[in-house]
XYZ file of C-alpha atoms in Angstrom:
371
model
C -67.044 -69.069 40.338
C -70.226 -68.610 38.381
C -69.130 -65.395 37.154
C -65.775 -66.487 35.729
C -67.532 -69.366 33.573
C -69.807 -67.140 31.924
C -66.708 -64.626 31.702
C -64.420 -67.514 29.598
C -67.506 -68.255 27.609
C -68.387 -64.844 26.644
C -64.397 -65.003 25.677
C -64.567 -67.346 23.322
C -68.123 -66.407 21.726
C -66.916 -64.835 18.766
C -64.511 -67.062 17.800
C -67.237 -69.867 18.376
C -69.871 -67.463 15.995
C -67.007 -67.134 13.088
C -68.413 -68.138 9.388
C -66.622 -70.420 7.003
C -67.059 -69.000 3.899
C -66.582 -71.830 0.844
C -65.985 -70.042 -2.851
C -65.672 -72.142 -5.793
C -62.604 -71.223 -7.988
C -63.780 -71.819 -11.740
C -66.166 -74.128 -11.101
C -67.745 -75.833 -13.974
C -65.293 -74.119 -16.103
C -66.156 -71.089 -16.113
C -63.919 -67.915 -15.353
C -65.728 -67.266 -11.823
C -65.246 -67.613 -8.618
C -68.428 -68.594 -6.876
C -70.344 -66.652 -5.137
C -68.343 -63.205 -6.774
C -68.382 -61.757 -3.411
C -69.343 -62.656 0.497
C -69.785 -59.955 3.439
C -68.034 -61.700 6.178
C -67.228 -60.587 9.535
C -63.849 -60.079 11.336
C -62.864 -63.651 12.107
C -64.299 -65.324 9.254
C -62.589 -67.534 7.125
C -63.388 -67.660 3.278
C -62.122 -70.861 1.903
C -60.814 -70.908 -1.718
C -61.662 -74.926 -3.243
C -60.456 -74.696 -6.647
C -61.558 -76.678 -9.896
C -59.924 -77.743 -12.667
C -58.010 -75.634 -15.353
C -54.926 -73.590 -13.429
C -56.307 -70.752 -11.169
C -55.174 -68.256 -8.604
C -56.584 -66.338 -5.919
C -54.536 -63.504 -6.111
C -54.966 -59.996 -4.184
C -55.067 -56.757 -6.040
C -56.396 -53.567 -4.981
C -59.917 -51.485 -6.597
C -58.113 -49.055 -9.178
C -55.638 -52.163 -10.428
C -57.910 -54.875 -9.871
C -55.504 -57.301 -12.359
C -52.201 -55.950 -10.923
C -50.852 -58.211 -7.423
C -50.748 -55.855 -4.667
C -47.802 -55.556 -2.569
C -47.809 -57.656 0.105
C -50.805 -59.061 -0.530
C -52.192 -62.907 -0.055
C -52.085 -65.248 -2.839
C -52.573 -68.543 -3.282
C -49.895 -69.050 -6.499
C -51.488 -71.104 -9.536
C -53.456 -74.629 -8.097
C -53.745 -76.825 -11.628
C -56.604 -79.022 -11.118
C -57.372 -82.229 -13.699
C -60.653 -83.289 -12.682
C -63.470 -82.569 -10.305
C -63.072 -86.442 -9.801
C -59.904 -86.046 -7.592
C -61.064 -86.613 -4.201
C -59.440 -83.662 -2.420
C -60.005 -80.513 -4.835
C -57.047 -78.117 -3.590
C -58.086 -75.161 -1.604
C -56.632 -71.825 -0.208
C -57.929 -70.349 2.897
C -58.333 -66.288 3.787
C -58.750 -65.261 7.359
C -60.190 -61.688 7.430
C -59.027 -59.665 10.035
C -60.644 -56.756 8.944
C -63.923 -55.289 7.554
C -62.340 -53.016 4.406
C -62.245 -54.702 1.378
C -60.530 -57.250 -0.027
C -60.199 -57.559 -3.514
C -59.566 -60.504 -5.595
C -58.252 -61.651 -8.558
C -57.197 -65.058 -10.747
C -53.190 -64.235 -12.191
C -53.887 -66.792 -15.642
C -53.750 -64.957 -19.222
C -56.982 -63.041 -19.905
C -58.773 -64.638 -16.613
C -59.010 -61.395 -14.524
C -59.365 -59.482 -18.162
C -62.661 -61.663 -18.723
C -64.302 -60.646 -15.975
C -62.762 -63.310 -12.918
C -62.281 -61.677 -9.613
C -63.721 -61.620 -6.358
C -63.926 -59.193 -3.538
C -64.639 -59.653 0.152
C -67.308 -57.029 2.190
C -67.120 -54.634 -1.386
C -69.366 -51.576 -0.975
C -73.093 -51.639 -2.145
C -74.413 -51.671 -5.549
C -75.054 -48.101 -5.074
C -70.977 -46.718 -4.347
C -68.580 -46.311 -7.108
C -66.469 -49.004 -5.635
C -69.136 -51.845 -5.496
C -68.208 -55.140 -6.610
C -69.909 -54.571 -10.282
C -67.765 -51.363 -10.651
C -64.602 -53.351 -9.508
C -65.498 -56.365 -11.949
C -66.339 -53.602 -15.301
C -62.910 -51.519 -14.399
C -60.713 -55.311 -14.926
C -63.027 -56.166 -17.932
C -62.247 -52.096 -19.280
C -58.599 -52.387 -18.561
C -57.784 -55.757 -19.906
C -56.204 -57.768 -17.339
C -53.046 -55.850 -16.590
C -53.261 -53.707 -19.280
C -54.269 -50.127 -18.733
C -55.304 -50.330 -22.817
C -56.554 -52.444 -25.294
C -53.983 -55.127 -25.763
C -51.490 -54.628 -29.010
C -50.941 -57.274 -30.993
C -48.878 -56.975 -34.247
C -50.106 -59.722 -36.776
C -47.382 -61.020 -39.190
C -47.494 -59.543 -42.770
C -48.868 -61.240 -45.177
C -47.236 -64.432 -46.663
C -47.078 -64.544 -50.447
C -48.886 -67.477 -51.377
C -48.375 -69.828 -54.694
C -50.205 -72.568 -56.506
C -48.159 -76.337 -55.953
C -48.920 -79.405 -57.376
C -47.283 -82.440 -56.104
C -46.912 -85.675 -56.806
C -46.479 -88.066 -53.667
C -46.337 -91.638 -54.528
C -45.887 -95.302 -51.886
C -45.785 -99.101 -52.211
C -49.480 -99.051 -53.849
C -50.369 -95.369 -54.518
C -49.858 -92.155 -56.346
C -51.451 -89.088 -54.441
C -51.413 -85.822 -56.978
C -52.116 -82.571 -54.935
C -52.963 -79.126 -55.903
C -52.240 -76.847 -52.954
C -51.972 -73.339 -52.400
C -48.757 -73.261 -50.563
C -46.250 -70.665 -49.219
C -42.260 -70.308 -48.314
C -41.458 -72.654 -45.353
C -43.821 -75.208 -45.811
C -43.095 -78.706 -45.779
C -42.782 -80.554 -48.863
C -44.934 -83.035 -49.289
C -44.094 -86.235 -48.201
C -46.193 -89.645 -47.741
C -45.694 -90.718 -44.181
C -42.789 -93.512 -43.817
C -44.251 -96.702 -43.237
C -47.540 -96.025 -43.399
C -50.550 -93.577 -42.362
C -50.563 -92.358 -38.958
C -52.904 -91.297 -36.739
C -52.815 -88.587 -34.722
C -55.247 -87.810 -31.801
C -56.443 -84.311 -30.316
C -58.847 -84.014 -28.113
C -61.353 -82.110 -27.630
C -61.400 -79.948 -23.903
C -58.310 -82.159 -22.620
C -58.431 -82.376 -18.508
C -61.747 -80.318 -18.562
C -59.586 -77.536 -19.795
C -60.247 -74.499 -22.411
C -57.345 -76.819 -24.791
C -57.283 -79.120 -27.700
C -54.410 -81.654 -26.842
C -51.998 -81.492 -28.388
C -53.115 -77.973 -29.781
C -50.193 -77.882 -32.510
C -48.877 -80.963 -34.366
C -46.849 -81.850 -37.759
C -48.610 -84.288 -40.380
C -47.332 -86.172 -43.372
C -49.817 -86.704 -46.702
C -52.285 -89.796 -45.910
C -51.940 -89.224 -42.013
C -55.065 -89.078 -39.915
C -56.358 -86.261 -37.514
C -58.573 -88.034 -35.100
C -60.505 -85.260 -33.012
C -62.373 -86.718 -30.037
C -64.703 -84.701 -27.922
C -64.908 -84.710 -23.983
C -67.078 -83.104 -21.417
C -68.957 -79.539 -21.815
C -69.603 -78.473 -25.118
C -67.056 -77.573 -27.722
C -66.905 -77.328 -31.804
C -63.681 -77.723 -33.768
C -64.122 -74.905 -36.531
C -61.596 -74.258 -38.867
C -59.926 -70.465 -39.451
C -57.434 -68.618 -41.267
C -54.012 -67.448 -39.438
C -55.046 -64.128 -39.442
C -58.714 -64.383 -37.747
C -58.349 -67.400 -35.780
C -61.632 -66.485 -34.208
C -63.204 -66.319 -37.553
C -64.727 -69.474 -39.217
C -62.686 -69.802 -42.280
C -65.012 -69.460 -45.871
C -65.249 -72.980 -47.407
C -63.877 -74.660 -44.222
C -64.645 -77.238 -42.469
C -67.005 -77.024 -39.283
C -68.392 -79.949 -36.695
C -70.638 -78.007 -34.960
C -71.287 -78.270 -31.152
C -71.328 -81.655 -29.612
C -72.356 -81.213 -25.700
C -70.841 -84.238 -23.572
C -71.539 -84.935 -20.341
C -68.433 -85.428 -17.818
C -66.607 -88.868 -17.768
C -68.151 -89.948 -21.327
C -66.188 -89.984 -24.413
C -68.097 -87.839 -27.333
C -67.898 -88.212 -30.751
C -64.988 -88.404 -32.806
C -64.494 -86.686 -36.185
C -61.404 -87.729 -38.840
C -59.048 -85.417 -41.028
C -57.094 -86.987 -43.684
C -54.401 -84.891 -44.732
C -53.850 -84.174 -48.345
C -51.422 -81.783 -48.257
C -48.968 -80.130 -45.971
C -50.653 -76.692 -46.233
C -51.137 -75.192 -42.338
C -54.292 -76.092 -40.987
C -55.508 -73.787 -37.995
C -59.018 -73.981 -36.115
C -60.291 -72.941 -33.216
C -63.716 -73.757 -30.443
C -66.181 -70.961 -31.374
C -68.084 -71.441 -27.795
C -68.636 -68.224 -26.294
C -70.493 -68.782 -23.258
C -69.664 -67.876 -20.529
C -66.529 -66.810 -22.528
C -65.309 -66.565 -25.496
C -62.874 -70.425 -25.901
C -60.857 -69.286 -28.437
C -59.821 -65.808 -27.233
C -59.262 -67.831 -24.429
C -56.494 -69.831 -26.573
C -58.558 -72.950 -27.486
C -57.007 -73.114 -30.421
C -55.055 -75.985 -32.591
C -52.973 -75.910 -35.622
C -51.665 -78.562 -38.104
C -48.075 -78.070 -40.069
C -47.642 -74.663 -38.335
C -44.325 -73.270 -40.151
C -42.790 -72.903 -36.703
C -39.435 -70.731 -38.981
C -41.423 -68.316 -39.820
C -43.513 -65.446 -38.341
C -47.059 -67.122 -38.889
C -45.934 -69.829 -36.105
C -48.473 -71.281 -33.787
C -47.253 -69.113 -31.105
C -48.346 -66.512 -33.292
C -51.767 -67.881 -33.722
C -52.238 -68.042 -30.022
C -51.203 -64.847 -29.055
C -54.161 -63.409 -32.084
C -56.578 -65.811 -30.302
C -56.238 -64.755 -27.110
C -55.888 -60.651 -28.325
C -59.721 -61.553 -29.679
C -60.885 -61.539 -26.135
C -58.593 -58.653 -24.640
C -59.942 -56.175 -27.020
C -63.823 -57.363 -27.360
C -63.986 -58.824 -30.810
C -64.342 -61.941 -31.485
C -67.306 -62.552 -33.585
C -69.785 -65.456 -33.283
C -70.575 -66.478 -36.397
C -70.407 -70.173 -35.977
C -74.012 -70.833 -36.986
C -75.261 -72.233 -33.783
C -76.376 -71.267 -30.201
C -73.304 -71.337 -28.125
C -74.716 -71.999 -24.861
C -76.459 -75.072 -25.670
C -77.340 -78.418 -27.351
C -75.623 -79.237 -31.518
C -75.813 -77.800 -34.281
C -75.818 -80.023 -37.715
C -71.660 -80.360 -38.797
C -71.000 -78.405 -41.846
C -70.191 -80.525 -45.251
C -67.450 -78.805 -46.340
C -63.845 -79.360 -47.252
C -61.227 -77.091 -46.554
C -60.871 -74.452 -49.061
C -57.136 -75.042 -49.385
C -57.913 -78.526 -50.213
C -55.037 -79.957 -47.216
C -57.891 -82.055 -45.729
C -60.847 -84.446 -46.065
C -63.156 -84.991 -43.289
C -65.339 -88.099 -41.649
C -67.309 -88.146 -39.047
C -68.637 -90.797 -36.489
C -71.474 -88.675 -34.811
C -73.316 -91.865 -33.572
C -76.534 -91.661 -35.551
C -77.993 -95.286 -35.518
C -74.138 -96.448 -36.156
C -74.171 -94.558 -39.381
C -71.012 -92.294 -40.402
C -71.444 -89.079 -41.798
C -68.991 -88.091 -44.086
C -68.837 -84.480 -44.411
C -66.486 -83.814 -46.859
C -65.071 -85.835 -50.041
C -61.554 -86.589 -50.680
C -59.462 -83.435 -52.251
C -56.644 -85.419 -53.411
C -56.750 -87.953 -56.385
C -55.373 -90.973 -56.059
C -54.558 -93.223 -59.045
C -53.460 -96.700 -58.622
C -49.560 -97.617 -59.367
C -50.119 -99.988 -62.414
């Protein structure tokens, strides 16, 4: 009798001994799982908690480590809003086996910037270690076997406007540089409005909305949430790029759950308006299509489709530059106190300082009173 107790317990030994592994899935973020990589034994369990943004934990295999492989596991995409929700999704991998297992996130440009996992990877020291595996889907760009090819629109053929825009009380005389498809310019029916995008919506790499339509006098409200984001504005053709003579709020680092600062564009003209967050740690924010346009011609080939599909290119092929004027990874930098150089905007900003707004740019647009 004694001998078939110790028998069953023996049985059930391993099972008892088996390891939970947790991994966070973009935690804080970033485009990392955390920890990249755990040496489990057969029986183990590695559970998957995701975070906010929209992840995957997708199998792929060493030499296509951004391609799903055949048959393998995968969780499908898990959007998250907030860290705050009480049960954080999560996606659970029994290993049966002690070969690797490697891992990858499915989003646009994820796996490309560097986010994948891998389960009992060789040491540092083999070919196939989990720093080789992570390089090769950096190298390869996501799925791509190549640099990633993206055509940019030709050039549009740009003209000097003026226009004169007039309501109940005003007269608003623009000069604009202006090309075919744009808007004409129009005071906004009834009044100003006032738009609002902000700033890392849901925790996400987003502005929100990231592409909206403005009339002359309306109001571009930008309002900053958690981590720590800039609004910088760009040309079509380097959205990555801060634009010469453009405007540029700096960083403004928020903690989570507060509201940050808010910074106001009054629109002068219906010229585009694109921008972009020039954070670039741990990745670049606007190759990873944190990016925002205003009066996008949406007819025509410079759409903000268009824009987005640059962006995100920036990050694919290595080169977006950082040439924002402040340290990415940390703290503010002062806001720049320039207008747009296409004269569509005017800027104000509420940046908290003892209750005192800075304005950071004077109004482009003259307006004469209606006698």
């Amino acid at each position: 009798m004694m001998r078939s107790t110790l028998t069953a317990a023996l049985a059930v030994l391993p099972v008892a001994l088996a390891t939970s592994w947790d991994v966070s899935v973009g935690p804080n973020g970033q485009l990392i799982y955390y920890p990249e990589y755990v040496l489990a034994e057969v029986g183990d369990t590695i559970n998957m908690i995701f975070h906010p943004k929209n992840h995957t934990v997708t199998q792929s295999s060493f030499d296509a480590p951004c391609v799903p492989l055949a048959g393998g596991v995968s969780s499908g995409f898990l959007p998250v809003a907030s860290d705050s929700d009480p049960e954080l999704p999560n996606f659970v991998i029994t290993v049966n086996d002690t070969n690797p297992i490697w891992i990858h996130c499915e989003q646009k440009g994820h796996c490309g910037a560097g986010m994948v996992f891998a389960v009992n990877p060789p040491d540092a020291s083999s070919n196939h270690s989990f720093a080789a595996f992570q390089a090769l889907a950096i190298e390869l760009n996501g799925t791509q076997t190549s640099a990633l090819s993206v055509s940019t629109p030709p050039p549009q053929s740009w003209a000097t406007a003026t226009a004169t825009v007039s309501d109940a009380s005003s007269t608003w005389v623009s000069t604009y540089t202006s090309y075919s498809g744009t808007p004409e310019p129009t005071y906004a029916a009834g009044g100003p409005v006032t738009h609002n995008i902000t700033v890392g919506i849901n925790g996400q790499l987003a502005f929100g909305p990231a592409n909206i339509s403005a009339a002359i006098g309306d109001i571009v409200e930008f309002t900053f949430l958690a981590k720590n984001h800039s609004v910088v504005q760009s040309s079509f053709p380097e959205p990555c790029t801060p634009l010469v003579d453009g405007f540029n709020l700096g960083f403004h680092p928020v903690d989570a759950n507060v509201t940050g600062p808010s910074f106001s564009i009054t629109i002068n003209n219906t010229s585009p308006i694109w921008g972009y967050c020039a954070q670039t740690n741990p990745v670049s924010h606007c190759g990873s299509g944190m990016v925002f346009s205003i009066n996008a011609v949406e007819t025509g080939p410079n759409n903000f489709a268009a824009f987005l599909a640059l962006a995100e290119a920036t990050l694919a092929n290595s080169t977006v530059k950082d040439t924002s004027g402040a340290t990415a990874s940390s703290g503010s930098s002062s806001p720049s106190s320039t207008s747009g150089s296409n004269g569509a905007l005017s800027v104000v900003g509420d940046v908290n300082m003892g209750g005192i707004g800075m304005v950071l740019a004077t109004v482009a647009a003259v307006i004469v009173g209606m006698l």
